[in-house]
JSON list of C-alpha atoms and ligand atoms in Angstrom, two decimals:
[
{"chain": "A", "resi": 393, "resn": "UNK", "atom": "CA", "xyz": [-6.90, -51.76, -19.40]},
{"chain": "A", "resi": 394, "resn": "UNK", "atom": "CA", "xyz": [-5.15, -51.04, -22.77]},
{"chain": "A", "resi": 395, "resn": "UNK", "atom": "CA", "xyz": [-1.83, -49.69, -22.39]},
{"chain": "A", "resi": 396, "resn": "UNK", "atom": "CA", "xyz": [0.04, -48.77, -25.54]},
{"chain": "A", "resi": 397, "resn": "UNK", "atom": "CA", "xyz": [3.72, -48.27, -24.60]},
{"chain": "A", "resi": 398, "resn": "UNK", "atom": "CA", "xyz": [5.01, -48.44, -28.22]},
{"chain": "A", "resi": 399, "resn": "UNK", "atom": "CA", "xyz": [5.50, -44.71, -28.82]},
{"chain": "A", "resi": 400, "resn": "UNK", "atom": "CA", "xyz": [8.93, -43.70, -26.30]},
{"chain": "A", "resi": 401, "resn": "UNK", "atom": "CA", "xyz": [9.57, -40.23, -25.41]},
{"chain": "A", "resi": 402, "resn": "UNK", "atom": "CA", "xyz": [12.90, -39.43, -25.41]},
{"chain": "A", "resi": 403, "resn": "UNK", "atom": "CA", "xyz": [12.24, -36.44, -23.32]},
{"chain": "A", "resi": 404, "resn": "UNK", "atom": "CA", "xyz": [13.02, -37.54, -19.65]},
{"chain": "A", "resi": 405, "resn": "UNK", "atom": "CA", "xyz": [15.70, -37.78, -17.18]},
{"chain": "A", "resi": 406, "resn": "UNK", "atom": "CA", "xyz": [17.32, -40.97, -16.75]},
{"chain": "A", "resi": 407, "resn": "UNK", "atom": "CA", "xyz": [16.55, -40.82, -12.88]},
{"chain": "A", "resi": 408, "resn": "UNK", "atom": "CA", "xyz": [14.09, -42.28, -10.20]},
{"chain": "A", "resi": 409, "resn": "UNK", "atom": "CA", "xyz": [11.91, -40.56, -8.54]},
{"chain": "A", "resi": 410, "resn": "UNK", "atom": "CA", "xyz": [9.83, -40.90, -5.85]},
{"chain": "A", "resi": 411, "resn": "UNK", "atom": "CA", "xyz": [6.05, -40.74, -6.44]},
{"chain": "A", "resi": 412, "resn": "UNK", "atom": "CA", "xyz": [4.52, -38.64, -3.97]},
{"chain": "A", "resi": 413, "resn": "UNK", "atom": "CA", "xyz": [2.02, -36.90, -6.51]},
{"chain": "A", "resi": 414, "resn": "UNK", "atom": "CA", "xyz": [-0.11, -37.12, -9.70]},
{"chain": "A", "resi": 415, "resn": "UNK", "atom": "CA", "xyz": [-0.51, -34.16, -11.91]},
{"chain": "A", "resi": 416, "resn": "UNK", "atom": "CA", "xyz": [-3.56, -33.79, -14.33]},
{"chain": "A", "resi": 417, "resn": "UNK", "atom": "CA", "xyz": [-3.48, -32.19, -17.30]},
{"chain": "A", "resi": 418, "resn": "UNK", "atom": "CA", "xyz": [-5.02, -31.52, -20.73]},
{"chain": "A", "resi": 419, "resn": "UNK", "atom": "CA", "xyz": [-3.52, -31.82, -23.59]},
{"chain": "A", "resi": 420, "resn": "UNK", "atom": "CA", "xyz": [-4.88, -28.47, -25.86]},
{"chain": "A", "resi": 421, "resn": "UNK", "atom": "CA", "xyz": [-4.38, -30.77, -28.50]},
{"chain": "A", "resi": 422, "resn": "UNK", "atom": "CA", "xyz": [-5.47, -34.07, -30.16]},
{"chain": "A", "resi": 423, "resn": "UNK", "atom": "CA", "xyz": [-3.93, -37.24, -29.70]},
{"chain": "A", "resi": 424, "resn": "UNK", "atom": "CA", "xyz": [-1.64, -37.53, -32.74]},
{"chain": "A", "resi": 425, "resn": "UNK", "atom": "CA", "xyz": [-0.36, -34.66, -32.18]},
{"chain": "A", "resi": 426, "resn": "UNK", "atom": "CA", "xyz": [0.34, -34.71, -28.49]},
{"chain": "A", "resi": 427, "resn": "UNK", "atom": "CA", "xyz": [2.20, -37.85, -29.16]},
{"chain": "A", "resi": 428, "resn": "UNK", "atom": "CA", "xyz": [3.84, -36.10, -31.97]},
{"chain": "A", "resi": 429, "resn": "UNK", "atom": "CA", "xyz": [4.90, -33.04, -29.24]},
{"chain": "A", "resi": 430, "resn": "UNK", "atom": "CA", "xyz": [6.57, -35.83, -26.80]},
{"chain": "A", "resi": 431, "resn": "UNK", "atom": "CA", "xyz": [7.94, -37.74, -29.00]},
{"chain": "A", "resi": 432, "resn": "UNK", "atom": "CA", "xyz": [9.93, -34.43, -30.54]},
{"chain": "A", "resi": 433, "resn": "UNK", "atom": "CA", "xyz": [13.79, -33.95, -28.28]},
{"chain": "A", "resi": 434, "resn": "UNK", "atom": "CA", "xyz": [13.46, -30.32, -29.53]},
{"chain": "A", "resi": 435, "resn": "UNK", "atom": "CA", "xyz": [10.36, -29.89, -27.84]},
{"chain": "A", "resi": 436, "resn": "UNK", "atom": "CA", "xyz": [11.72, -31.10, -24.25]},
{"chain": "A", "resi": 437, "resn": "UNK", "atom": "CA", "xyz": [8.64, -31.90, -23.01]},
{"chain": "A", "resi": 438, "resn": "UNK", "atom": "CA", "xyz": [6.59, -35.39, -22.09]},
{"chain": "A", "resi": 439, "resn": "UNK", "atom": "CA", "xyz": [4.25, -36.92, -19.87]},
{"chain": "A", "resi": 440, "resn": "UNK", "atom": "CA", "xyz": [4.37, -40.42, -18.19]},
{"chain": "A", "resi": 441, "resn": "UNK", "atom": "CA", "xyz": [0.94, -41.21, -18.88]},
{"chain": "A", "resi": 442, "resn": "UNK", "atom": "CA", "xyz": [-1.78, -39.74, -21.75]},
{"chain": "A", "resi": 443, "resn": "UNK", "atom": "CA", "xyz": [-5.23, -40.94, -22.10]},
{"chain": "A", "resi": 444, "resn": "UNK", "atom": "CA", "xyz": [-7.09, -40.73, -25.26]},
{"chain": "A", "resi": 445, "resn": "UNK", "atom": "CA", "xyz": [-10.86, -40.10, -25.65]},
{"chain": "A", "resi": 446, "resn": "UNK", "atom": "CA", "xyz": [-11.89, -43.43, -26.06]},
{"chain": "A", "resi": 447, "resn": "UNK", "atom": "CA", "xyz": [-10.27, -44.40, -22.66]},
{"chain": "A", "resi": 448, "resn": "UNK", "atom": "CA", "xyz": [-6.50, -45.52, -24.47]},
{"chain": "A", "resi": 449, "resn": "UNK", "atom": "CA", "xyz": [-4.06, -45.63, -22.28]},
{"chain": "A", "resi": 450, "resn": "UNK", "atom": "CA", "xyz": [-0.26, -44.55, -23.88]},
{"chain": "A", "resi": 451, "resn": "UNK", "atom": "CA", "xyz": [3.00, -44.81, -21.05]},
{"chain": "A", "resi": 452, "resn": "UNK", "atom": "CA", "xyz": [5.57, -42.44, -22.65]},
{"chain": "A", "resi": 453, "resn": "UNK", "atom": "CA", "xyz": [8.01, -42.15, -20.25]},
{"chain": "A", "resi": 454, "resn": "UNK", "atom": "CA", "xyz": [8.40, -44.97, -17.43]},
{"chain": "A", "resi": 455, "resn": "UNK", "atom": "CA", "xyz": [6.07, -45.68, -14.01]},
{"chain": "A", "resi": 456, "resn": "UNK", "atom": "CA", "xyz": [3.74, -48.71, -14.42]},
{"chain": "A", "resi": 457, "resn": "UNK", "atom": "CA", "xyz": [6.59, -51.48, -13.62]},
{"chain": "A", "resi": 458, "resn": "UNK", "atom": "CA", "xyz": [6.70, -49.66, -10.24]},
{"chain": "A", "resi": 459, "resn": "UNK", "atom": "CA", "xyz": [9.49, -47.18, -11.05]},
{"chain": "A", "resi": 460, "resn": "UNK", "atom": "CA", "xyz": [9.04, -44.39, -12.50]},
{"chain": "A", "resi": 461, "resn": "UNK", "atom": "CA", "xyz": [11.33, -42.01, -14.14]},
{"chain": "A", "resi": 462, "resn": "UNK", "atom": "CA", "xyz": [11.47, -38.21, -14.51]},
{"chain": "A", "resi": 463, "resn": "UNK", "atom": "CA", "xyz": [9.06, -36.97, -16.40]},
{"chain": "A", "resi": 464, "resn": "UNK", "atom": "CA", "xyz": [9.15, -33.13, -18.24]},
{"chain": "A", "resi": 465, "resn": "UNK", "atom": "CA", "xyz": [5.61, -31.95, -17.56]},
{"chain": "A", "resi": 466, "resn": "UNK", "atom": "CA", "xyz": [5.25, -29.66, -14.79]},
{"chain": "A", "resi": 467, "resn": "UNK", "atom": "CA", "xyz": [7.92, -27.17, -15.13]},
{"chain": "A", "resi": 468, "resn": "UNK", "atom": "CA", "xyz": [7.78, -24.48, -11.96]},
{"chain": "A", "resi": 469, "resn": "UNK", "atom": "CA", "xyz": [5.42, -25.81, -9.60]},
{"chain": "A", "resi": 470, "resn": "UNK", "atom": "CA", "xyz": [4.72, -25.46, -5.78]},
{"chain": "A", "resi": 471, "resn": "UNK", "atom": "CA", "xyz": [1.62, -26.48, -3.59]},
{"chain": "A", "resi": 472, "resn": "UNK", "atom": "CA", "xyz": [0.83, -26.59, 0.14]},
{"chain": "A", "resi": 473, "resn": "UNK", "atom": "CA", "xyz": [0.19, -30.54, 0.69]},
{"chain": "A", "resi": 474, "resn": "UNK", "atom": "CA", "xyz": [-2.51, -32.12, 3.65]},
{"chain": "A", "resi": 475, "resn": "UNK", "atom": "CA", "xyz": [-0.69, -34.53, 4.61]},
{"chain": "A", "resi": 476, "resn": "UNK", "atom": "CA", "xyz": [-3.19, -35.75, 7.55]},
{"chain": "A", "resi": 477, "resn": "UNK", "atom": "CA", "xyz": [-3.00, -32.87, 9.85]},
{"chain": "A", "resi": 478, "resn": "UNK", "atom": "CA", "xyz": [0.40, -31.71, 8.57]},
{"chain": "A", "resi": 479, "resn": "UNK", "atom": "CA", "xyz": [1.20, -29.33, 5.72]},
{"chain": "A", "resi": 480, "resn": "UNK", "atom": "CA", "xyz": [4.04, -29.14, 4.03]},
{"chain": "A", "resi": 481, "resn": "UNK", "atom": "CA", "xyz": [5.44, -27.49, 1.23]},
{"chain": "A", "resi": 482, "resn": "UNK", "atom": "CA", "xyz": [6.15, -29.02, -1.70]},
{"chain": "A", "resi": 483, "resn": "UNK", "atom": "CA", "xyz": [8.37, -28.03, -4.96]},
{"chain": "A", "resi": 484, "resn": "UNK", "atom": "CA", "xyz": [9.49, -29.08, -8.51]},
{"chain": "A", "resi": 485, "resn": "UNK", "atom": "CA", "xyz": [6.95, -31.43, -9.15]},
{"chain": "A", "resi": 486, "resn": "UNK", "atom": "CA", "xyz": [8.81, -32.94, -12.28]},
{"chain": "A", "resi": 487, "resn": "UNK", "atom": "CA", "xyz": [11.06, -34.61, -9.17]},
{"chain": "A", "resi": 488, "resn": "UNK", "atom": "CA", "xyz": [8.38, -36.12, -7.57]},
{"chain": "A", "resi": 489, "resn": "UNK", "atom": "CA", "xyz": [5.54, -36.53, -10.00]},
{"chain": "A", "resi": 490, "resn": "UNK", "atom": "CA", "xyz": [3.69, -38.80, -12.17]},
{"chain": "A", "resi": 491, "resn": "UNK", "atom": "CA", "xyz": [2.35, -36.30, -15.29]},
{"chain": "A", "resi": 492, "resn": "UNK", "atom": "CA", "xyz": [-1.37, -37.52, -16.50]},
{"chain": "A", "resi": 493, "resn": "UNK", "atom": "CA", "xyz": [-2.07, -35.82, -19.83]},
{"chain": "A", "resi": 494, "resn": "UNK", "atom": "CA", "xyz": [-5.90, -36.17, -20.57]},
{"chain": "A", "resi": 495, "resn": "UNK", "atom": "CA", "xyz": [-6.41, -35.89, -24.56]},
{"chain": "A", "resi": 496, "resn": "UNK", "atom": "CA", "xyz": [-9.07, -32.37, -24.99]},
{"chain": "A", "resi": 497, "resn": "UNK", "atom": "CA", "xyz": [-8.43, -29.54, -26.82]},
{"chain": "A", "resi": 498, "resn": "UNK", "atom": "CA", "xyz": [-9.33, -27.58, -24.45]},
{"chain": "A", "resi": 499, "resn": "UNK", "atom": "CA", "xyz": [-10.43, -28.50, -20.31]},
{"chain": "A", "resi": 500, "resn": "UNK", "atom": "CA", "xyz": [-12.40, -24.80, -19.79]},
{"chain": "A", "resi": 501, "resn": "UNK", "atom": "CA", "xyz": [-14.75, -25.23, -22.69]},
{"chain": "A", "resi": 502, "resn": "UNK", "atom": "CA", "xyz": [-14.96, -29.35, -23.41]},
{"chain": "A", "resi": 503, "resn": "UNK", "atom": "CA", "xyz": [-16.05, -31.94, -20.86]},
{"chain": "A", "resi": 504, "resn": "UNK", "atom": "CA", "xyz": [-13.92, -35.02, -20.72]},
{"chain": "A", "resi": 505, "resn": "UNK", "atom": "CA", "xyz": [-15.23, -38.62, -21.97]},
{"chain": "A", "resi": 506, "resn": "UNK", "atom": "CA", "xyz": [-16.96, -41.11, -19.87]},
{"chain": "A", "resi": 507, "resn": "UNK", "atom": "CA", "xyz": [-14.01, -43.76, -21.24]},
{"chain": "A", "resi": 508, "resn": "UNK", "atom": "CA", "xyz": [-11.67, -41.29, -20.00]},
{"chain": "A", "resi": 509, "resn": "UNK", "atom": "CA", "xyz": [-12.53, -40.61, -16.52]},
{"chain": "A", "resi": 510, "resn": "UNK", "atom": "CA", "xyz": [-13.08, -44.74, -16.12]},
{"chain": "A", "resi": 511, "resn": "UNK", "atom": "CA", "xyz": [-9.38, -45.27, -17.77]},
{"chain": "A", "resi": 512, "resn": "UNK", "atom": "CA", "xyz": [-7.97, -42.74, -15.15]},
{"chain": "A", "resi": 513, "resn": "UNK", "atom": "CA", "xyz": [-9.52, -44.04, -12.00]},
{"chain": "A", "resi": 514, "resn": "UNK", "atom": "CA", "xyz": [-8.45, -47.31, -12.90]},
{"chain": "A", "resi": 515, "resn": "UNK", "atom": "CA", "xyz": [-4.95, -45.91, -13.43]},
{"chain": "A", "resi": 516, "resn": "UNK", "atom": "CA", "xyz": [-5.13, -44.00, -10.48]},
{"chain": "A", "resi": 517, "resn": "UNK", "atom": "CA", "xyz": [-6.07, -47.28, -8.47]},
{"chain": "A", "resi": 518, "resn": "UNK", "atom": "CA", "xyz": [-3.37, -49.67, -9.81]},
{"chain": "A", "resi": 519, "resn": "UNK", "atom": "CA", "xyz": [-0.30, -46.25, -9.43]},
{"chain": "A", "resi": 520, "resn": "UNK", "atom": "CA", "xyz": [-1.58, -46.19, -5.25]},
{"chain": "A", "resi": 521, "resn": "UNK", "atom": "CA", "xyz": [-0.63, -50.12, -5.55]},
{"chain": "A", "resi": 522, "resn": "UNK", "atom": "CA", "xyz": [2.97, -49.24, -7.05]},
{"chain": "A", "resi": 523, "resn": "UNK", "atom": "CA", "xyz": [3.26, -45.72, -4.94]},
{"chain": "A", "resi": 524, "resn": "UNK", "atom": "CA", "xyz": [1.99, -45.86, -1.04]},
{"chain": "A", "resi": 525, "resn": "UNK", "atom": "CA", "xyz": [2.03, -42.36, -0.91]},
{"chain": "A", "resi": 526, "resn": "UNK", "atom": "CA", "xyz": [-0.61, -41.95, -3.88]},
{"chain": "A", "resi": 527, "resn": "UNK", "atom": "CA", "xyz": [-3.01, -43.35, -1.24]},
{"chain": "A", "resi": 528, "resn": "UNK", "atom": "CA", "xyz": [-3.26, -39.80, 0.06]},
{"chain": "A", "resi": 529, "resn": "UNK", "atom": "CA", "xyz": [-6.42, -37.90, -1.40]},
{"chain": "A", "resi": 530, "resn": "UNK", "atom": "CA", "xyz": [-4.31, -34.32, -1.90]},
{"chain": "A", "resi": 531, "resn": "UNK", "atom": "CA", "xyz": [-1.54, -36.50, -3.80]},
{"chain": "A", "resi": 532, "resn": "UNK", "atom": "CA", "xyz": [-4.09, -36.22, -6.80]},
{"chain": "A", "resi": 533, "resn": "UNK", "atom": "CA", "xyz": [-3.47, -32.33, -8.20]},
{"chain": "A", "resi": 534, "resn": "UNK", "atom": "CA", "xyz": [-4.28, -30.79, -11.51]},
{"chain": "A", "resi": 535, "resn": "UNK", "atom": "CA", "xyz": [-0.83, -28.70, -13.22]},
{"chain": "A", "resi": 536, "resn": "UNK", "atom": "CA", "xyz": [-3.48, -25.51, -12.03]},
{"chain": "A", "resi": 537, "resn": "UNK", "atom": "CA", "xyz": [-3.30, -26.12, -8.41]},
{"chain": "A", "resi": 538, "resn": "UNK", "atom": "CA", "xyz": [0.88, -26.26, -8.59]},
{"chain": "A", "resi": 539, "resn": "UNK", "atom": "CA", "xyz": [1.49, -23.68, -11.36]},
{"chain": "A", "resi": 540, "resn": "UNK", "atom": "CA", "xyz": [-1.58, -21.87, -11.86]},
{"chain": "A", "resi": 541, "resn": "UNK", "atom": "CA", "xyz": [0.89, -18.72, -10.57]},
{"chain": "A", "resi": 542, "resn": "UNK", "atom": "CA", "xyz": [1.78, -18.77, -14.21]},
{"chain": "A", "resi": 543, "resn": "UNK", "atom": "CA", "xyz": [-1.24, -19.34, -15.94]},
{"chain": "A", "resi": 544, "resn": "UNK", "atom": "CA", "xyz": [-1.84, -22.94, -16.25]},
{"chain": "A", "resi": 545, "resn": "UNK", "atom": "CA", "xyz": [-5.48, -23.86, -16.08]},
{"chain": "A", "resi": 546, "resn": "UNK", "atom": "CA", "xyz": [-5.82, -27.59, -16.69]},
{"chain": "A", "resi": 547, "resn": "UNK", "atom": "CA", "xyz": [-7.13, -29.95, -16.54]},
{"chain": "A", "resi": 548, "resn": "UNK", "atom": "CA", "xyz": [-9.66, -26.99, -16.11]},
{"chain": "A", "resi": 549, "resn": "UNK", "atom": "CA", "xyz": [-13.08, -26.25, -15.07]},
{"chain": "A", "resi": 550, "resn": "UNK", "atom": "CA", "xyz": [-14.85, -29.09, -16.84]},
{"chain": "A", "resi": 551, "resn": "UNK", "atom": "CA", "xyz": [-12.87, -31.92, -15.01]},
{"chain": "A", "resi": 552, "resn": "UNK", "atom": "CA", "xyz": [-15.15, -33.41, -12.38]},
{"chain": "A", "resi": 553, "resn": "UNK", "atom": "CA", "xyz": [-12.45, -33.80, -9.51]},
{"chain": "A", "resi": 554, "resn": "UNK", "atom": "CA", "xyz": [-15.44, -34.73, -6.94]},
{"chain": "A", "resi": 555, "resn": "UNK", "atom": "CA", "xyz": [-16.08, -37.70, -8.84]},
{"chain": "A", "resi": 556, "resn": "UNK", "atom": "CA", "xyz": [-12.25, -38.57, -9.01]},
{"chain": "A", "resi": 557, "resn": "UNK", "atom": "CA", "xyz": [-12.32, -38.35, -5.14]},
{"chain": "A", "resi": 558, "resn": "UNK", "atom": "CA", "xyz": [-15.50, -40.44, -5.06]},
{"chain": "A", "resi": 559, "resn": "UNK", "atom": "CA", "xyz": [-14.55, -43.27, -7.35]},
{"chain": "A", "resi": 560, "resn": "UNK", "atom": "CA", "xyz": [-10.45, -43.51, -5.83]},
{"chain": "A", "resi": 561, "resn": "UNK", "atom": "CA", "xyz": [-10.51, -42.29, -2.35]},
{"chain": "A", "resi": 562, "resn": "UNK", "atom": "CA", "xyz": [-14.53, -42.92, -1.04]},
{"chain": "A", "resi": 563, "resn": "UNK", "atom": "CA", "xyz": [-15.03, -41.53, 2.50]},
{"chain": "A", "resi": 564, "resn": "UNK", "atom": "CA", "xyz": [-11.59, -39.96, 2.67]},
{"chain": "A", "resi": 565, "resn": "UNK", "atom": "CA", "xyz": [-13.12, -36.13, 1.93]},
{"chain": "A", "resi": 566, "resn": "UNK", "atom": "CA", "xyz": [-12.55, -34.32, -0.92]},
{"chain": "A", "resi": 567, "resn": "UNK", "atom": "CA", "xyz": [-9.09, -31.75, -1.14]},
{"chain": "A", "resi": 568, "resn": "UNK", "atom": "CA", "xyz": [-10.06, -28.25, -2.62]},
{"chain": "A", "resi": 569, "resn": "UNK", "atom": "CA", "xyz": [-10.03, -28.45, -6.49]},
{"chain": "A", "resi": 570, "resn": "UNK", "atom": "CA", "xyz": [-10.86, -24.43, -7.56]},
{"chain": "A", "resi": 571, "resn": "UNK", "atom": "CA", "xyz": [-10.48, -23.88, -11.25]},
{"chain": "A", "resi": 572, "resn": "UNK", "atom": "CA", "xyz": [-7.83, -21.38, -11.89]},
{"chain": "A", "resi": 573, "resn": "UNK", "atom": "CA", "xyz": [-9.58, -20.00, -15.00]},
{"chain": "A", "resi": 574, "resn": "UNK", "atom": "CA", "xyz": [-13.01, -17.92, -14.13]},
{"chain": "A", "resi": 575, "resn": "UNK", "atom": "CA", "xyz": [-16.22, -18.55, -15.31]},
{"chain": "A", "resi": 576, "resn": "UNK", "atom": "CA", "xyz": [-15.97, -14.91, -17.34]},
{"chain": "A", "resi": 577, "resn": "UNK", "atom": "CA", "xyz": [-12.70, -16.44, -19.40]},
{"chain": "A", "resi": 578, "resn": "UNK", "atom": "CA", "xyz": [-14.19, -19.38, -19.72]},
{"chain": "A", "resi": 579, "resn": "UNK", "atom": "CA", "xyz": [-17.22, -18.22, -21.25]},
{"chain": "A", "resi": 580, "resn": "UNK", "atom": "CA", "xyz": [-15.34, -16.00, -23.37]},
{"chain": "A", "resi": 581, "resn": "UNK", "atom": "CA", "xyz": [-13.19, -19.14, -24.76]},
{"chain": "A", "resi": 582, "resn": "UNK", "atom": "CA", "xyz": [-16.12, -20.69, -25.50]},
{"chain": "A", "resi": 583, "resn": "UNK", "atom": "CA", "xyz": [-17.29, -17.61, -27.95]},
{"chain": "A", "resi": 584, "resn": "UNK", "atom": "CA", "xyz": [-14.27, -17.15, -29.26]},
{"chain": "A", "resi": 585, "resn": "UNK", "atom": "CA", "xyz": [-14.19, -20.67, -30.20]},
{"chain": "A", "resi": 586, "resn": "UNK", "atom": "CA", "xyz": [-18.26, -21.25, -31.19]},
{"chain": "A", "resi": 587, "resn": "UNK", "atom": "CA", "xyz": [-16.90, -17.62, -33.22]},
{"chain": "A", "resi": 588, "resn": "UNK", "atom": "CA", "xyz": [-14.18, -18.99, -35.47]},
{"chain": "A", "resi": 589, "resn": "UNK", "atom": "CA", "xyz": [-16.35, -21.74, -36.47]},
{"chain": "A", "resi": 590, "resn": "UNK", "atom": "CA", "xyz": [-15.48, -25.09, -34.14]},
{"chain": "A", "resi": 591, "resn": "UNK", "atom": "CA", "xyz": [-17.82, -27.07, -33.37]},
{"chain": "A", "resi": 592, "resn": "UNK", "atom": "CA", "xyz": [-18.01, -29.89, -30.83]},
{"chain": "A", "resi": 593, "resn": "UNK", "atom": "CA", "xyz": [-20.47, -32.91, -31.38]},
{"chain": "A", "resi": 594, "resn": "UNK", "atom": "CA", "xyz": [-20.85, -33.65, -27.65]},
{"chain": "A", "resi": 595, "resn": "UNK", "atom": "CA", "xyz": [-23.00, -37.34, -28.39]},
{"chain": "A", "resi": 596, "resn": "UNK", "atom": "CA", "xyz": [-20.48, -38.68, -30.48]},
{"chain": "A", "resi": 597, "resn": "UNK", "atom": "CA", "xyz": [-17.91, -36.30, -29.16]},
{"chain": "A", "resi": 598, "resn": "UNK", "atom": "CA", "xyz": [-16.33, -34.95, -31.88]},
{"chain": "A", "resi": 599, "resn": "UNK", "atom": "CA", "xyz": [-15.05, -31.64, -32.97]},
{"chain": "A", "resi": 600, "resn": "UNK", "atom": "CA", "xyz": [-14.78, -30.27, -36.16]},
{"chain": "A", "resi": 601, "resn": "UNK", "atom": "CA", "xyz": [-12.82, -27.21, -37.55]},
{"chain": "A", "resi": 602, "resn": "UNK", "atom": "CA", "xyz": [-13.46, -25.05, -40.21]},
{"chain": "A", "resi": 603, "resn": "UNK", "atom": "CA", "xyz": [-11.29, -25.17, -43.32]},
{"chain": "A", "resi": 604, "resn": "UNK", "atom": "CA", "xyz": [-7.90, -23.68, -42.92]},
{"chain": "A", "resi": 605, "resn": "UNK", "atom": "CA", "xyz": [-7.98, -23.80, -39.28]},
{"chain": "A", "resi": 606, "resn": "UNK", "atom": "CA", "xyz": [-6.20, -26.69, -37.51]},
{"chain": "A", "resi": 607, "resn": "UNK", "atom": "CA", "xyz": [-5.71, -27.71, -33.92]},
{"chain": "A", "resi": 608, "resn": "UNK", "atom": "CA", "xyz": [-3.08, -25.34, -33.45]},
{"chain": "A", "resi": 609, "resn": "UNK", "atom": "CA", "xyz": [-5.33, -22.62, -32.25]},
{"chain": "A", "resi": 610, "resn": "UNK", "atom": "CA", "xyz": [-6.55, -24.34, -29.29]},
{"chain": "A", "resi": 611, "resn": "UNK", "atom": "CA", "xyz": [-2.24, -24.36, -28.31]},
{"chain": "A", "resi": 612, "resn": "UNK", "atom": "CA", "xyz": [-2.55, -20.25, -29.24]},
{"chain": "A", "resi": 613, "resn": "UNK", "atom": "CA", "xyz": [-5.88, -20.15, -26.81]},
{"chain": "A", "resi": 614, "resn": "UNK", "atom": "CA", "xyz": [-3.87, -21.48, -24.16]},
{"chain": "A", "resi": 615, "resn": "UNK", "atom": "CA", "xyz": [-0.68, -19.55, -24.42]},
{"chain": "A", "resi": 616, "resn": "UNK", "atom": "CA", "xyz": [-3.33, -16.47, -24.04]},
{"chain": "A", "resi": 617, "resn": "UNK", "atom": "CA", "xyz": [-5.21, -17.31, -21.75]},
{"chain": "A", "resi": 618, "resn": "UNK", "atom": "CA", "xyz": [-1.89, -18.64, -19.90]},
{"chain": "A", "resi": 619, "resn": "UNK", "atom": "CA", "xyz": [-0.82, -14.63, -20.49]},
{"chain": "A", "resi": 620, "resn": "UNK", "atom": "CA", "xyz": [-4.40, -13.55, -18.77]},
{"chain": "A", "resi": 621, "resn": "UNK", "atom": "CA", "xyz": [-4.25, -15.81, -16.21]},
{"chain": "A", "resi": 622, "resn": "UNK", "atom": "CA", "xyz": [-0.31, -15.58, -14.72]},
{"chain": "A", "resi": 623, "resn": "UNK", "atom": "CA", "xyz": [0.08, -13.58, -11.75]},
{"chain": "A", "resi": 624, "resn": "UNK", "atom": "CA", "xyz": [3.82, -13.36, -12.14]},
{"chain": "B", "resi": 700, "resn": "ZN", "atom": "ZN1", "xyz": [-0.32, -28.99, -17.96]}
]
């Protein structure tokens, strides 16, 4: 696997935590910039992990040498866990997470790349070596299933959890996985998008914007449909 780790984020706290999760997410932007984002102290956020479209794998904040430090990607978070027959009730995931950020401008309205779903099983496989408690099925969650109370939606409806499950935990069942954003939003995304004049080459997945208009409005989709979507 190609790991970069050559770009730092200084956005972290110099603690260890213990793994008991992975949180999915999308980045709602592309790959220079996300990298740009976490690499920012004024922005104060970062993920351990982001994977690029072509299946690049960058560690910006500690957790492949088997430690891993704390990471500032979830923010206010909670989720029920299955813990075999048990549930229990589990909060702050920054404390006990590794943060995933998948590189697509948007999870509702793009799919994800082949390269990127084979980088993040194979990620996924050698963190349940370095974390025993990753070999739990529900310790894989998307940033929707532990703060979609406040409107986050990724990695979103286009992320194929039930071939996650398949791949990484075969014959262990499959842990509910509803898309926070509906089918309505989605498809109104997707207008608003196909409306402003983006365009998304889905053989050689590319997109392409319009004069004038950057990647920034994909951040300025999410923040809205964030808005939309919180129940707080
Ligand atoms: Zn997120």
């Amino acid at each position: 696997m190609n790991i970069i780790s050559r770009y730092r984020s200084p956005n972290f706290s110099n603690l260890l935590i213990p793994v008991e999760f992975v949180v999915l997410h999308f980045t709602a932007a592309s790959l220079e910039r996300t990298l740009k984002i976490f690499m920012d102290p004024s922005t104060e956020v970062s993920a351990h992990l982001v994977i690029d479209r072509d299946g690049s794998v960058y560690e910006l904040v500690d957790c492949l040498n088997g430690e891993a430090k704390r990471g500032w990607h979830a923010g206010r978070s909670h989720y029920e866990s299955l813990r075999g027959a048990e549930r229990i009730r589990c909060e702050g995931f920054n404390d006990r997470s590794i943060g995933i950020e998948l590189v697509n401008l948007n999870g509702n309205i793009y799919p994800y790349s082949e390269r990127q779903y084979a980088a993040l099983f194979r990620l996924i496989e050698t963190l349940k070596r370095l974390y025993p408690s990753l070999n739990a099925p529900d310790s894989i969650v998307g940033h929707e299933q532990v703060a979609g109370f406040r409107g986050k939606s990724d990695p979103g409806r286009c992320f194929e959890w039930s071939r996650l499950f398949a791949v990484c935990y075969p014959e262990q069942g499959m842990p509910t996985r509803e898309a926070i954003c509906p089918e309505l939003m989605a498809q109104r995304m997707r207008a608003l998008v196909d409306g402003v004049g983006i365009s998304y080459d889905s053989i050689n997945d590319v997109v392409t914007f319009p004069q004038g208009l950057g990647a920034e409005f994909f951040s300025l989709l999410s923040s809205f449909s964030e808005a939309a979507l919180s129940r707080e």
